[in-house]
Structure formats: C-alpha cells, structure tokens
Short mmCIF file of C-alpha atoms and ligand atoms in Angstrom, two decimals:
data_model
loop_
_atom_site.label_atom_id
_atom_site.label_comp_id
_atom_site.label_asym_id
_atom_site.label_seq_id
_atom_site.Cartn_x
_atom_site.Cartn_y
_atom_site.Cartn_z
CA MET A 1 -39.70 35.95 -108.97
CA ILE A 2 -42.27 37.90 -107.08
CA ALA A 3 -43.51 36.86 -103.74
CA VAL A 4 -46.63 38.71 -102.80
CA LEU A 5 -48.08 37.93 -99.44
CA MET A 6 -51.56 39.05 -98.57
CA ILE A 7 -52.43 39.04 -94.93
CA CYS A 8 -55.98 39.48 -93.96
CA PRO A 9 -56.55 41.09 -90.62
CA GLY A 10 -59.00 39.50 -88.32
CA ARG A 11 -59.87 36.71 -90.68
CA ALA A 12 -58.84 33.20 -91.26
CA TRP A 13 -56.79 33.49 -94.37
CA ALA A 14 -53.33 33.63 -92.95
CA GLN A 15 -52.88 30.11 -91.95
CA GLY A 16 -50.61 27.30 -91.07
CA ASN A 17 -46.95 27.94 -90.88
CA LEU A 18 -47.42 31.68 -91.03
CA PHE A 19 -49.30 31.65 -87.83
CA GLU A 20 -46.81 29.37 -86.28
CA THR A 21 -44.19 31.87 -87.19
CA LEU A 22 -46.24 34.73 -85.94
CA GLN A 23 -46.79 33.15 -82.62
CA GLY A 24 -43.56 31.27 -82.43
CA PRO A 25 -41.00 31.48 -79.68
CA GLN A 26 -38.56 33.78 -81.42
CA ASP A 27 -40.63 36.86 -81.75
CA GLU A 28 -38.13 39.66 -81.86
CA GLY A 29 -40.27 42.71 -82.26
CA VAL A 30 -40.84 45.06 -85.08
CA SER A 31 -37.84 47.07 -85.99
CA GLY A 32 -35.35 44.28 -86.17
CA GLN A 33 -32.54 46.69 -85.45
CA GLU A 34 -31.06 44.33 -82.95
CA GLN A 35 -31.28 41.33 -85.15
CA PRO A 36 -28.32 39.30 -86.24
CA ALA A 37 -26.50 40.52 -89.28
CA ALA A 38 -27.27 37.31 -91.01
CA ASP A 39 -30.86 38.34 -91.27
CA PRO A 40 -31.09 39.63 -94.81
CA VAL A 41 -34.27 41.51 -94.13
CA SER A 42 -32.86 43.77 -91.53
CA ASP A 43 -29.20 43.69 -92.35
CA PRO A 44 -28.10 47.26 -91.72
CA GLU A 45 -25.33 47.03 -94.29
CA PRO A 46 -26.74 45.02 -97.11
CA GLU A 47 -24.56 44.08 -99.97
CA PRO A 48 -25.21 45.75 -103.27
CA GLU A 49 -27.62 43.72 -105.21
CA PRO A 50 -25.87 41.67 -107.83
CA ALA A 51 -27.19 41.80 -111.32
CA PRO A 52 -30.10 39.44 -111.18
CA ALA A 53 -29.50 36.31 -113.13
CA PRO A 54 -32.26 35.23 -115.45
CA GLU A 55 -34.31 32.88 -113.43
CA PRO A 56 -36.48 30.10 -114.73
CA GLU A 57 -40.09 30.22 -113.92
CA ASP A 58 -40.52 28.79 -110.51
CA THR A 59 -42.74 25.83 -110.93
CA SER A 60 -41.00 23.92 -108.26
CA VAL A 61 -42.78 22.78 -105.22
CA ASP A 62 -42.16 23.83 -101.73
CA GLU A 63 -42.33 21.07 -99.27
CA ASP A 64 -42.88 22.92 -96.21
CA PRO A 65 -46.28 23.93 -94.92
CA THR A 66 -45.78 22.50 -91.51
CA SER A 67 -48.94 23.19 -89.70
CA SER A 68 -52.26 21.54 -89.98
CA GLU A 69 -53.80 23.67 -87.32
CA PRO A 70 -57.05 25.39 -88.11
CA PRO A 71 -56.83 29.08 -88.88
CA ARG A 72 -56.74 31.39 -85.98
CA ILE A 73 -57.80 34.95 -85.65
CA MET A 74 -55.09 37.53 -85.30
CA ALA A 75 -55.51 40.93 -83.73
CA GLN A 76 -55.08 43.75 -86.21
CA GLN A 77 -52.86 45.72 -83.90
CA THR A 78 -50.25 43.03 -83.97
CA LEU A 79 -50.10 42.55 -87.69
CA GLU A 80 -47.62 45.20 -88.61
CA SER A 81 -45.27 44.20 -85.87
CA LEU A 82 -45.32 40.65 -87.13
CA ILE A 83 -44.51 41.27 -90.77
CA SER A 84 -40.82 40.87 -90.23
CA GLU A 85 -41.44 37.52 -88.62
CA ILE A 86 -43.25 36.31 -91.67
CA ILE A 87 -40.46 37.41 -93.93
CA ARG A 88 -37.92 35.71 -91.73
CA ASN A 89 -39.99 32.57 -91.94
CA ILE A 90 -40.09 32.71 -95.71
CA LEU A 91 -36.38 33.34 -95.87
CA SER A 92 -35.57 30.52 -93.54
CA GLN A 93 -37.56 28.17 -95.67
CA MET A 94 -35.52 29.23 -98.65
CA GLY A 95 -32.21 28.71 -96.94
CA GLY A 96 -31.84 32.17 -95.54
CA LYS A 97 -31.47 33.99 -98.82
CA LEU A 98 -33.69 34.56 -101.77
CA PRO A 99 -32.39 34.29 -105.30
CA PRO A 100 -31.12 37.56 -106.75
CA GLY A 101 -33.89 39.68 -108.09
CA THR A 102 -36.49 38.12 -105.86
CA ARG A 103 -38.83 40.45 -104.09
CA ILE A 104 -41.15 39.73 -101.26
CA VAL A 105 -44.24 41.86 -101.18
CA VAL A 106 -46.44 41.80 -98.14
CA ILE A 107 -49.93 43.08 -98.64
CA LEU A 108 -52.15 43.74 -95.72
CA PRO A 109 -55.47 44.77 -97.19
CA PRO A 110 -57.86 46.86 -95.19
CA GLY A 111 -60.92 45.10 -93.95
CA THR A 112 -61.40 41.65 -95.26
CA CYS A 113 -59.63 39.80 -97.97
CA PRO A 114 -61.05 39.72 -101.45
CA ASN A 115 -62.07 36.16 -101.10
CA SER A 116 -63.10 36.19 -97.55
CA PRO A 117 -66.42 34.52 -96.91
CA VAL A 118 -67.54 37.91 -95.72
CA THR A 119 -67.45 40.08 -98.77
CA THR A 120 -68.20 43.39 -97.18
CA THR A 121 -65.19 45.58 -97.01
CA LYS A 122 -64.80 47.44 -93.82
CA PRO A 123 -63.51 50.96 -93.82
CA PRO A 124 -60.39 51.45 -91.78
CA THR A 125 -60.86 52.34 -88.18
CA THR A 126 -59.00 55.13 -86.56
CA THR A 127 -57.42 53.08 -83.85
CA THR A 128 -56.32 50.13 -85.92
CA PRO A 129 -55.62 51.30 -89.42
CA PRO A 130 -55.23 48.54 -91.94
CA VAL A 131 -51.69 48.49 -93.09
CA THR A 132 -50.07 47.39 -96.26
CA THR A 133 -46.46 46.95 -95.55
CA THR A 134 -43.60 45.73 -97.56
CA PRO A 135 -40.27 44.46 -96.49
CA PRO A 136 -37.19 45.55 -98.34
CA THR A 137 -35.71 43.09 -100.73
CA THR A 138 -33.21 40.74 -99.30
CA THR A 139 -30.05 42.06 -100.80
CA LYS A 140 -30.98 45.46 -102.00
CA PRO A 141 -30.43 48.47 -99.81
CA THR A 142 -33.29 50.88 -99.78
CA PRO A 143 -31.67 54.30 -99.94
CA THR A 144 -31.90 55.28 -103.55
CA PRO A 145 -35.26 55.47 -105.24
CA THR A 146 -35.19 53.40 -108.32
CA THR A 147 -36.10 54.89 -111.60
CA PRO A 148 -37.60 52.71 -114.26
CA THR A 149 -34.64 52.23 -116.48
CA THR A 150 -35.98 49.28 -118.29
CA THR A 151 -39.01 50.10 -120.23
CA GLY A 152 -37.79 53.53 -121.11
CA PRO A 153 -38.25 56.87 -119.52
CA VAL A 154 -40.16 58.32 -122.42
CA PRO A 155 -43.62 59.03 -121.12
CA ALA A 156 -46.58 57.65 -122.96
CA THR A 157 -48.72 60.29 -124.52
CA ALA A 158 -52.29 61.00 -123.53
CA GLU A 159 -53.30 59.81 -126.96
CA GLU A 160 -51.59 56.45 -126.46
CA LYS A 161 -53.25 55.96 -123.09
CA ARG A 162 -56.61 56.89 -124.54
CA ALA A 163 -56.13 54.38 -127.34
CA PHE A 164 -55.38 51.66 -124.79
CA SER A 165 -58.52 52.50 -122.88
CA GLN A 166 -60.64 52.41 -126.01
CA LYS A 167 -59.12 49.11 -127.04
CA TYR A 168 -59.53 47.27 -123.75
CA GLY A 169 -61.82 49.30 -121.52
CA THR A 170 -59.08 49.66 -118.93
CA GLN A 171 -57.72 53.05 -117.96
CA LEU A 172 -54.01 53.64 -117.61
CA VAL A 173 -53.73 56.17 -114.85
CA ASP A 174 -50.71 58.22 -113.86
CA GLY A 175 -50.15 58.57 -110.15
CA ASP A 176 -47.00 60.11 -108.80
CA SER A 177 -45.24 58.17 -111.51
CA ALA A 178 -46.22 58.08 -115.15
CA TRP A 179 -46.76 55.40 -117.71
CA SER A 180 -43.84 55.19 -120.09
CA LYS A 181 -44.15 54.12 -123.68
CA GLY A 182 -42.33 50.91 -122.87
CA GLN A 183 -44.59 50.06 -119.96
CA LEU A 184 -47.66 50.79 -122.01
CA GLY A 185 -46.33 48.52 -124.73
CA ALA A 186 -45.68 45.76 -122.19
CA ALA A 187 -49.19 46.11 -120.81
CA ASP A 188 -50.62 46.10 -124.30
CA GLU A 189 -48.89 42.79 -125.02
CA VAL A 190 -50.43 41.29 -121.90
CA PHE A 191 -53.90 42.59 -122.61
CA ALA A 192 -53.81 41.54 -126.24
CA ARG A 193 -53.20 37.94 -125.18
CA LEU A 194 -55.51 37.69 -122.22
CA PRO A 195 -59.17 36.84 -122.71
CA GLY A 196 -61.60 39.63 -121.95
CA PHE A 197 -63.22 37.53 -119.26
CA PHE A 198 -60.05 37.76 -117.24
CA ARG A 199 -58.79 41.23 -118.05
CA SER A 200 -62.16 42.97 -117.74
CA THR A 201 -62.05 42.85 -113.95
CA THR A 202 -59.20 45.34 -114.03
CA LYS A 203 -60.79 48.72 -114.64
CA ASP A 204 -57.70 50.81 -114.20
CA ILE A 205 -54.02 50.48 -113.61
CA LYS A 206 -52.32 53.23 -111.71
CA ARG A 207 -48.62 53.93 -111.93
CA GLU A 208 -47.01 54.97 -108.70
CA ARG A 209 -43.46 55.64 -107.75
CA MET A 210 -43.47 53.50 -104.65
CA PHE A 211 -45.91 52.18 -102.17
CA ARG A 212 -47.24 54.61 -99.62
CA ASN A 213 -49.44 53.27 -96.89
CA PRO A 214 -52.74 55.08 -97.38
CA TYR A 215 -53.40 55.21 -93.67
CA THR A 216 -50.04 55.86 -92.13
CA GLY A 217 -48.26 57.55 -95.04
CA GLN A 218 -45.33 55.23 -94.56
CA VAL A 219 -43.36 54.62 -97.72
CA SER A 220 -42.06 51.21 -98.66
CA GLN A 221 -39.70 50.78 -101.53
CA GLY A 222 -39.91 47.04 -101.94
CA VAL A 223 -43.37 46.84 -103.45
CA LEU A 224 -43.88 45.79 -107.04
CA GLY A 225 -47.63 46.12 -107.14
CA TYR A 226 -50.74 45.67 -105.09
CA VAL A 227 -54.52 45.65 -105.10
CA ARG A 228 -56.58 47.11 -102.32
CA SER A 229 -59.68 45.20 -101.35
CA ASP A 230 -61.60 48.44 -100.98
CA ILE A 231 -60.70 49.47 -104.56
CA PRO A 232 -61.33 46.04 -106.00
CA ASN A 233 -60.85 46.79 -109.69
CA ARG A 234 -57.67 48.81 -109.53
CA VAL A 235 -54.17 47.49 -109.97
CA HIS A 236 -51.32 49.60 -108.63
CA MET A 237 -47.97 49.19 -110.37
CA MET A 238 -44.82 50.59 -108.77
CA ASP A 239 -41.68 51.82 -110.46
CA LEU A 240 -39.90 48.83 -109.01
CA ALA A 241 -41.99 46.49 -111.13
CA ALA A 242 -40.36 47.99 -114.21
CA THR A 243 -36.86 47.69 -112.87
CA ALA A 244 -34.60 44.73 -113.41
CA GLY A 245 -31.21 43.86 -114.74
CA ASN A 246 -31.94 44.31 -118.38
CA LEU A 247 -34.76 45.24 -120.65
CA ALA A 248 -36.07 41.73 -121.21
CA MET A 249 -36.06 40.92 -117.51
CA ALA A 250 -37.71 44.18 -116.64
CA LYS A 251 -40.41 43.61 -119.19
CA SER A 252 -41.00 40.10 -117.93
CA GLN A 253 -41.16 41.30 -114.35
CA PHE A 254 -43.56 44.09 -115.23
CA GLN A 255 -45.82 41.74 -117.15
CA GLY A 256 -45.68 39.03 -114.53
CA THR A 257 -46.49 41.49 -111.79
CA LEU A 258 -49.35 42.85 -113.84
CA VAL A 259 -50.91 39.42 -114.38
CA HIS A 260 -50.43 38.52 -110.73
CA GLU A 261 -52.15 41.71 -109.57
CA MET A 262 -54.88 41.39 -112.18
CA THR A 263 -55.64 38.01 -110.69
CA HIS A 264 -56.48 39.75 -107.44
CA THR A 265 -59.06 41.95 -109.17
CA PHE A 266 -60.38 38.79 -110.82
CA GLN A 267 -60.68 37.20 -107.38
CA ASN A 268 -62.52 40.26 -106.14
CA MET A 269 -65.08 39.96 -108.92
CA HIS A 270 -65.33 36.16 -109.02
CA PRO A 271 -65.50 34.89 -105.46
CA ASP A 272 -67.26 31.76 -106.67
CA ILE A 273 -64.34 30.74 -108.86
CA THR A 274 -61.90 31.69 -106.16
CA GLN A 275 -63.74 29.57 -103.65
CA ALA A 276 -63.71 26.69 -106.09
CA TRP A 277 -59.94 27.08 -106.19
CA ASN A 278 -59.93 27.06 -102.43
CA ARG A 279 -61.96 23.87 -102.28
CA GLN A 280 -59.85 22.11 -104.85
CA PHE A 281 -56.38 23.04 -103.65
CA TRP A 282 -56.72 24.30 -100.08
CA SER A 283 -59.45 22.17 -98.58
CA SER A 284 -57.16 21.07 -95.79
CA GLY A 285 -56.01 24.61 -95.04
CA ARG A 286 -52.76 24.22 -96.90
CA PRO A 287 -51.94 23.73 -100.54
CA ASN A 288 -52.38 20.30 -102.02
CA PRO A 289 -50.42 19.75 -104.10
CA PRO A 290 -47.94 22.47 -103.20
CA SER A 291 -48.16 25.66 -105.20
CA VAL A 292 -46.10 26.75 -108.18
CA SER A 293 -43.81 28.75 -105.93
CA GLY A 294 -42.82 28.94 -102.32
CA TYR A 295 -44.76 32.12 -101.96
CA GLY A 296 -47.80 30.56 -103.51
CA ASN A 297 -47.83 28.19 -100.55
CA THR A 298 -48.45 31.00 -98.11
CA GLN A 299 -52.06 31.77 -98.95
CA MET A 300 -54.79 30.55 -101.21
CA VAL A 301 -55.24 33.85 -103.02
CA GLU A 302 -51.50 34.15 -103.62
CA ASP A 303 -51.34 30.57 -104.81
CA MET A 304 -53.95 31.43 -107.40
CA ALA A 305 -52.26 34.70 -108.41
CA GLU A 306 -48.89 33.03 -108.73
CA SER A 307 -50.42 30.19 -110.69
CA VAL A 308 -52.15 32.52 -113.15
CA ARG A 309 -48.92 34.45 -113.61
CA THR A 310 -47.08 31.19 -114.26
CA TYR A 311 -49.82 29.99 -116.60
CA PHE A 312 -49.39 33.16 -118.62
CA GLN A 313 -45.60 33.26 -118.62
CA ALA A 314 -44.63 29.59 -118.56
CA GLY A 315 -47.74 27.71 -119.54
CA ALA A 316 -46.15 24.75 -121.30
CA ARG A 317 -43.97 23.91 -118.36
CA MET A 318 -46.74 24.45 -115.88
CA LYS A 319 -48.97 22.08 -117.80
CA SER A 320 -46.54 19.26 -117.16
CA VAL A 321 -45.60 19.99 -113.56
CA GLN A 322 -48.89 21.45 -112.28
CA PRO A 323 -51.56 19.83 -114.43
CA ALA A 324 -54.41 20.31 -111.97
CA ARG A 325 -53.81 24.01 -111.45
CA TYR A 326 -53.16 24.47 -115.14
CA GLU A 327 -56.44 22.83 -116.04
CA PHE A 328 -58.39 24.83 -113.49
CA ILE A 329 -57.04 28.10 -114.86
CA ARG A 330 -57.58 27.06 -118.43
CA LYS A 331 -61.21 26.22 -117.80
CA TYR A 332 -62.36 28.73 -115.23
CA VAL A 333 -60.04 31.71 -115.49
CA MET A 334 -58.88 31.85 -119.09
CA GLN A 335 -62.00 30.39 -120.69
CA GLY A 336 -60.01 27.86 -122.66
CA LYS A 337 -57.24 30.14 -123.82
CA VAL A 338 -53.96 28.33 -123.46
CA PHE A 339 -50.49 29.72 -122.98
ZN1 ZN B 401 -50.60 38.89 -104.61
#
C-alpha cells in the first residue's frame, strides 16, 4: 500500500481534515524528537520492519474526512514544519499504526499543483523553497540504504532501454540509480497493458536511489516515487519502490507505484479530465463516496492516482466496490480498456 500525499503550497488543495490537523491544538513542532515513543513516525528506536504480509488491494473506504470547512490558504514557510502533523493525523486515523509494508509519501510540489486552477508553475523562490518531504515509514528505521533486491541487481543494457523507448516513446533514464533488467521488465508489463492515451503523458522515467530535495538537498529515504509539477512529464522512481518482502511483492509495488505516478503526469496533461474528477467526486471539498484508500481521501489528485492504480491492479474488485470511480477511469482515463 502506498500513500502518497501531495500538498500544494499556497493553494486550496490541501483541505478538510488535513488543515484541521495542521492548525489543530497539538502542534508539536517539526523535529518530533520530544514526541512520545508511541508515535511511530518519530520513534527513535523503531522496531525492525517485519516481513510485509501480502496485503489485499485496499478498496475499503475510510470514513473519516471530518471537516466541511472551505479550503484555506497555508503559508509556504510553515509547510515543512507541518508534515509530521499530517502523518500523525493519517496514523491516528488508522489506529496509530500502518499495516506492514505501508509507506506514506508526502509530496510538496513547487509552485502550484498539477491540477490547480492556475496552471502556471512558479519557479521556487529563494526565501521559501518548495519542499518535497517524505516521512520515514512507520516501522522501518532509516539508517541503511536499501538496495533493490527484488527485481534483480543486473543492470539493464543500453540496448534494452533503447528498445523500450522505441516501443513506447518513453525514455528510461538512469539517475544516481540504474534501471535493472527486472525493473525494466516490470515497467514493460505495465506499458504493454496500458492504453497509449494514458501512458503517453509520461515522457521519461528516471531511476534514483532515494529522494533528494532539489532545493534543500535534504535526503529522504521513505519515498517510493514522485512527480514534480515543474517537470510535468517525468516520473521519478526510487530504489525503495523496488524493495519489498519478496519478488512478487516488489514487482507489484514497483508497478503500482509506477501507475500511481504516471497518473500524476496524466493529470498534468489533462486538467480537464482531472477537473471532471474533481467535480464528480470532490464537489463538496471531500471525497464522495470515500476513496479507494485512506490516503486517497486526503486529496483529489491522490484519490485519482490511487484509483487508477487500483483500477490497474485490482480492477475486478474495484468495479464492484467503487463502480463510479471505476466507470470514470474506464471511460476517460483508459479509453475503454478494462482491467
Ligand atoms: Zn501521488
């Protein structure tokens, strides 16, 4: 399960219960060093992560958006210091602990959000750099960099990457980490099944070891993948996205992350469709009906990304439990292709 939270500075996309959390009475500051040990986000001595159990696709509903207040504007300077509050809020809604293997990814795109009514992307300012931060996973300590054990350490050859590009029109780019043969194969499976209408908004996919904030240089090890609003067609995939308890889980996680992130490039290129999603499911400012996952309830764009991922990975089940979202994706995102 991947929870990716996109927070949009200075705009009205972080809404409802998030803002209540952000401005709630128990603001404890940024570092969290003084927080109770029960807080899994900041626990200084986290337990070793147990082998993640295979988890069913989360098509359950989350009953909790608690606020019907209109969106409020949040100062950029306060965003980073409030990330931990958001995570605590998410955790508390899930009973204080996420299922093993769950990751929460917080994305704070520079400028405006992909689907913001204002489509112009602002460059970062010097005084208030946009920040993309990521909390650590709930049970996993951060010290050791994770190597992609799952899809194989054998690097893909330049020829293989070139063939992928020629086949799909999407470049596989090595960053400070490299595409492995296994990851390329997993991506090829995804691309072979997705309609060109959807996949064509992703122009390149860059492999990186771990997330490094482009403005502060700060490294975060809990990120699976992200899309920057100022590089709207690029998906970034971290080593962590290819790491899970066994090969099948790792492949599923990598593919699910990829589809989720590709949805963000799709949103960047199709604001009309994204706004239609907003009107249909978020007209009141919160999801109706609730999203496919707890994280999908946090923001409209994440609801859509989580729903597309679920459509791709667990379509039959989604069709029965989320018929409206399923039908929207079938018609407007996948051009009739069913999963
Ligand atoms: Zn996302």
